Amino acid sequence: MEIKLFIVLNMEKTKFYDEALSKFYGSQEINSYPLSALDIYAQHFNKVCKSLKDVNGLDSLAKIQNWKSTVSFKNEILDKEHVVVVTDPQLNIVYATQNIFPMNGYSPEEIIGRKPKMFQGEKTCQDTSKYISKAIKDLVPFEATITNYRKNGTTYNCWIKGQPIFNTKGKVVNFIAFEREVA
């Protein structure tokens, strides 16, 4: 229902946007407006729709796994534009948001079932990697910036804020990481 309302509201905004553009360009020597304006809006709209799908997918995963704490995925994905990666207790990736692709070139489907270590390589700091591994082993939250590798082999600095996820019975059912590329 929330997605439908969002789409309807944005369609209304688009109507006024189209009318304003038409009025402006109609008063000019050029009697049409640039298609790139629609392309930019369509790209943003597509990104928002994918993000809302991820919000719903993560909310469903949290419900199925009986997560003890709740996370505002809408805030993390739409507002902060974080990539979200969820693993099972054995660190196999079970969910990744669509916005991972622009960061590292992998689609979520390509990484499901694999371990986050797949992003590491020769230039990855072993001390940082050990710090993250220890935090996971000790079941405590962590925050770090690590050098990761894209699908094409180039490196990028990835800020990661991770934590274990417990179910309502106190058992670790997942690990979650909020990520973004940093300079």
GROMACS .gro file of C-alpha atoms in nm:
model
  183
    1MET     CA    1   0.000   0.000   0.000
    2GLU     CA    2   0.282   0.239   0.088
    3ILE     CA    3   0.451   0.190  -0.251
    4LYS     CA    4   0.123   0.251  -0.437
    5LEU     CA    5   0.066   0.575  -0.243
    6PHE     CA    6   0.424   0.683  -0.317
    7ILE     CA    7   0.378   0.616  -0.689
    8VAL     CA    8   0.046   0.802  -0.701
    9LEU     CA    9   0.192   1.105  -0.519
   10ASN     CA   10   0.495   1.112  -0.747
   11MET     CA   11   0.278   1.080  -1.056
   12GLU     CA   12   0.087   1.387  -0.937
   13LYS     CA   13   0.415   1.574  -0.890
   14THR     CA   14   0.524   1.466  -1.238
   15LYS     CA   15   0.203   1.605  -1.383
   16PHE     CA   16   0.280   1.952  -1.241
   17TYR     CA   17   0.644   1.920  -1.342
   18ASP     CA   18   0.545   1.834  -1.699
   19GLU     CA   19   0.298   2.123  -1.707
   20ALA     CA   20   0.559   2.369  -1.576
   21LEU     CA   21   0.816   2.252  -1.830
   22SER     CA   22   0.563   2.269  -2.110
   23LYS     CA   23   0.460   2.622  -2.010
   24PHE     CA   24   0.820   2.741  -1.984
   25TYR     CA   25   0.942   2.588  -2.309
   26GLY     CA   26   0.618   2.684  -2.485
   27SER     CA   27   0.702   3.051  -2.426
   28GLN     CA   28   1.049   3.003  -2.577
   29GLU     CA   29   1.162   2.976  -2.936
   30ILE     CA   30   1.190   2.601  -2.877
   31ASN     CA   31   0.846   2.443  -2.852
   32SER     CA   32   0.949   2.126  -2.670
   33TYR     CA   33   1.141   2.047  -2.356
   34PRO     CA   34   1.449   1.825  -2.331
   35LEU     CA   35   1.388   1.456  -2.298
   36SER     CA   36   1.682   1.436  -2.061
   37ALA     CA   37   1.462   1.589  -1.789
   38LEU     CA   38   1.230   1.291  -1.815
   39ASP     CA   39   1.527   1.053  -1.829
   40ILE     CA   40   1.669   1.195  -1.505
   41TYR     CA   41   1.333   1.170  -1.331
   42ALA     CA   42   1.278   0.817  -1.461
   43GLN     CA   43   1.622   0.707  -1.337
   44HIS     CA   44   1.554   0.853  -0.992
   45PHE     CA   45   1.207   0.701  -0.983
   46ASN     CA   46   1.349   0.358  -1.079
   47LYS     CA   47   1.614   0.388  -0.806
   48VAL     CA   48   1.350   0.475  -0.545
   49CYS     CA   49   1.129   0.183  -0.653
   50LYS     CA   50   1.422  -0.061  -0.622
   51SER     CA   51   1.509   0.085  -0.282
   52LEU     CA   52   1.150   0.044  -0.160
   53LYS     CA   53   1.155  -0.315  -0.281
   54ASP     CA   54   1.472  -0.369  -0.075
   55VAL     CA   55   1.310  -0.208   0.230
   56ASN     CA   56   1.019  -0.451   0.201
   57GLY     CA   57   1.253  -0.747   0.141
   58LEU     CA   58   1.461  -0.667   0.448
   59ASP     CA   59   1.152  -0.606   0.661
   60SER     CA   60   1.025  -0.950   0.552
   61LEU     CA   61   1.358  -1.114   0.636
   62ALA     CA   62   1.354  -0.950   0.980
   63LYS     CA   63   1.001  -1.077   1.040
   64ILE     CA   64   1.075  -1.432   0.920
   65GLN     CA   65   1.391  -1.452   1.134
   66ASN     CA   66   1.215  -1.296   1.437
   67TRP     CA   67   1.475  -1.023   1.478
   68LYS     CA   68   1.476  -0.889   1.833
   69SER     CA   69   1.566  -0.535   1.731
   70THR     CA   70   1.419  -0.339   1.447
   71VAL     CA   71   1.614  -0.140   1.195
   72SER     CA   72   1.477   0.151   0.996
   73PHE     CA   73   1.568   0.018   0.654
   74LYS     CA   74   1.384   0.304   0.492
   75ASN     CA   75   1.617   0.549   0.668
   76GLU     CA   76   1.931   0.345   0.596
   77ILE     CA   77   1.856   0.287   0.227
   78LEU     CA   78   1.653   0.588   0.111
   79ASP     CA   79   1.793   0.863   0.333
   80LYS     CA   80   2.150   0.754   0.401
   81GLU     CA   81   2.183   0.559   0.074
   82HIS     CA   82   2.366   0.276   0.249
   83VAL     CA   83   2.422  -0.058   0.085
   84VAL     CA   84   2.286  -0.329   0.314
   85VAL     CA   85   2.434  -0.680   0.322
   86VAL     CA   86   2.290  -0.953   0.545
   87THR     CA   87   2.458  -1.286   0.613
   88ASP     CA   88   2.355  -1.599   0.796
   89PRO     CA   89   2.549  -1.702   1.112
   90GLN     CA   90   2.807  -1.882   0.892
   91LEU     CA   91   2.864  -1.552   0.704
   92ASN     CA   92   2.701  -1.663   0.378
   93ILE     CA   93   2.533  -1.365   0.215
   94VAL     CA   94   2.155  -1.407   0.222
   95TYR     CA   95   2.051  -1.057   0.113
   96ALA     CA   96   2.210  -0.756  -0.054
   97THR     CA   97   2.039  -0.439  -0.166
   98GLN     CA   98   2.026  -0.341  -0.532
   99ASN     CA   99   2.245  -0.035  -0.470
  100ILE     CA  100   2.545  -0.263  -0.424
  101PHE     CA  101   2.590  -0.273  -0.803
  102PRO     CA  102   2.699   0.091  -0.847
  103MET     CA  103   2.945   0.048  -0.560
  104ASN     CA  104   3.125  -0.266  -0.670
  105GLY     CA  105   2.977  -0.397  -0.996
  106TYR     CA  106   2.815  -0.707  -0.845
  107SER     CA  107   2.442  -0.766  -0.861
  108PRO     CA  108   2.281  -0.909  -0.547
  109GLU     CA  109   2.213  -1.234  -0.733
  110GLU     CA  110   2.585  -1.280  -0.801
  111ILE     CA  111   2.685  -1.266  -0.436
  112ILE     CA  112   2.402  -1.454  -0.261
  113GLY     CA  113   2.548  -1.765  -0.098
  114ARG     CA  114   2.903  -1.631  -0.106
  115LYS     CA  115   3.102  -1.482   0.182
  116PRO     CA  116   3.192  -1.111   0.216
  117LYS     CA  117   3.561  -1.207   0.196
  118MET     CA  118   3.500  -1.228  -0.180
  119PHE     CA  119   3.548  -0.850  -0.189
  120GLN     CA  120   3.894  -0.866  -0.032
  121GLY     CA  121   4.231  -0.902  -0.200
  122GLU     CA  122   4.600  -0.823  -0.192
  123LYS     CA  123   4.558  -0.456  -0.089
  124THR     CA  124   4.305  -0.531   0.186
  125CYS     CA  125   4.452  -0.442   0.526
  126GLN     CA  126   4.492  -0.764   0.724
  127ASP     CA  127   4.474  -0.581   1.057
  128THR     CA  128   4.136  -0.433   0.965
  129SER     CA  129   4.018  -0.770   0.838
  130LYS     CA  130   4.124  -0.933   1.169
  131TYR     CA  131   3.947  -0.657   1.365
  132ILE     CA  132   3.622  -0.724   1.177
  133SER     CA  133   3.660  -1.103   1.216
  134LYS     CA  134   3.716  -1.070   1.590
  135ALA     CA  135   3.410  -0.845   1.631
  136ILE     CA  136   3.199  -1.100   1.443
  137LYS     CA  137   3.341  -1.387   1.651
  138ASP     CA  138   3.277  -1.191   1.973
  139LEU     CA  139   2.925  -1.098   1.852
  140VAL     CA  140   2.980  -0.725   1.897
  141PRO     CA  141   2.908  -0.431   1.665
  142PHE     CA  142   3.197  -0.285   1.466
  143GLU     CA  143   3.279   0.002   1.236
  144ALA     CA  144   3.572   0.012   0.997
  145THR     CA  145   3.692   0.126   0.657
  146ILE     CA  146   3.851  -0.144   0.447
  147THR     CA  147   3.993  -0.167   0.096
  148ASN     CA  148   3.767  -0.389  -0.112
  149TYR     CA  149   3.772  -0.499  -0.474
  150ARG     CA  150   3.511  -0.438  -0.741
  151LYS     CA  151   3.409  -0.702  -0.990
  152ASN     CA  152   3.642  -0.543  -1.247
  153GLY     CA  153   3.940  -0.574  -1.008
  154THR     CA  154   3.975  -0.209  -0.910
  155THR     CA  155   3.987  -0.116  -0.543
  156TYR     CA  156   3.761   0.109  -0.340
  157ASN     CA  157   3.746   0.211   0.026
  158CYS     CA  158   3.438   0.068   0.191
  159TRP     CA  159   3.305   0.204   0.519
  160ILE     CA  160   3.124  -0.075   0.703
  161LYS     CA  161   2.911  -0.060   1.015
  162GLY     CA  162   2.818  -0.414   1.113
  163GLN     CA  163   2.649  -0.595   1.395
  164PRO     CA  164   2.506  -0.931   1.490
  165ILE     CA  165   2.129  -0.974   1.474
  166PHE     CA  166   1.965  -1.174   1.751
  167ASN     CA  167   1.620  -1.327   1.739
  168THR     CA  168   1.363  -1.287   2.016
  169LYS     CA  169   1.510  -1.595   2.191
  170GLY     CA  170   1.859  -1.440   2.203
  171LYS     CA  171   2.014  -1.658   1.930
  172VAL     CA  172   2.228  -1.502   1.653
  173VAL     CA  173   2.036  -1.548   1.330
  174ASN     CA  174   2.209  -1.298   1.101
  175PHE     CA  175   2.480  -1.038   1.070
  176ILE     CA  176   2.403  -0.707   0.904
  177ALA     CA  177   2.638  -0.454   0.747
  178PHE     CA  178   2.559  -0.100   0.634
  179GLU     CA  179   2.814   0.006   0.375
  180ARG     CA  180   2.912   0.291   0.146
  181GLU     CA  181   3.208   0.383  -0.065
  182VAL     CA  182   3.426   0.653   0.090
  183ALA     CA  183   3.723   0.855  -0.034
   0.00000   0.00000   0.00000
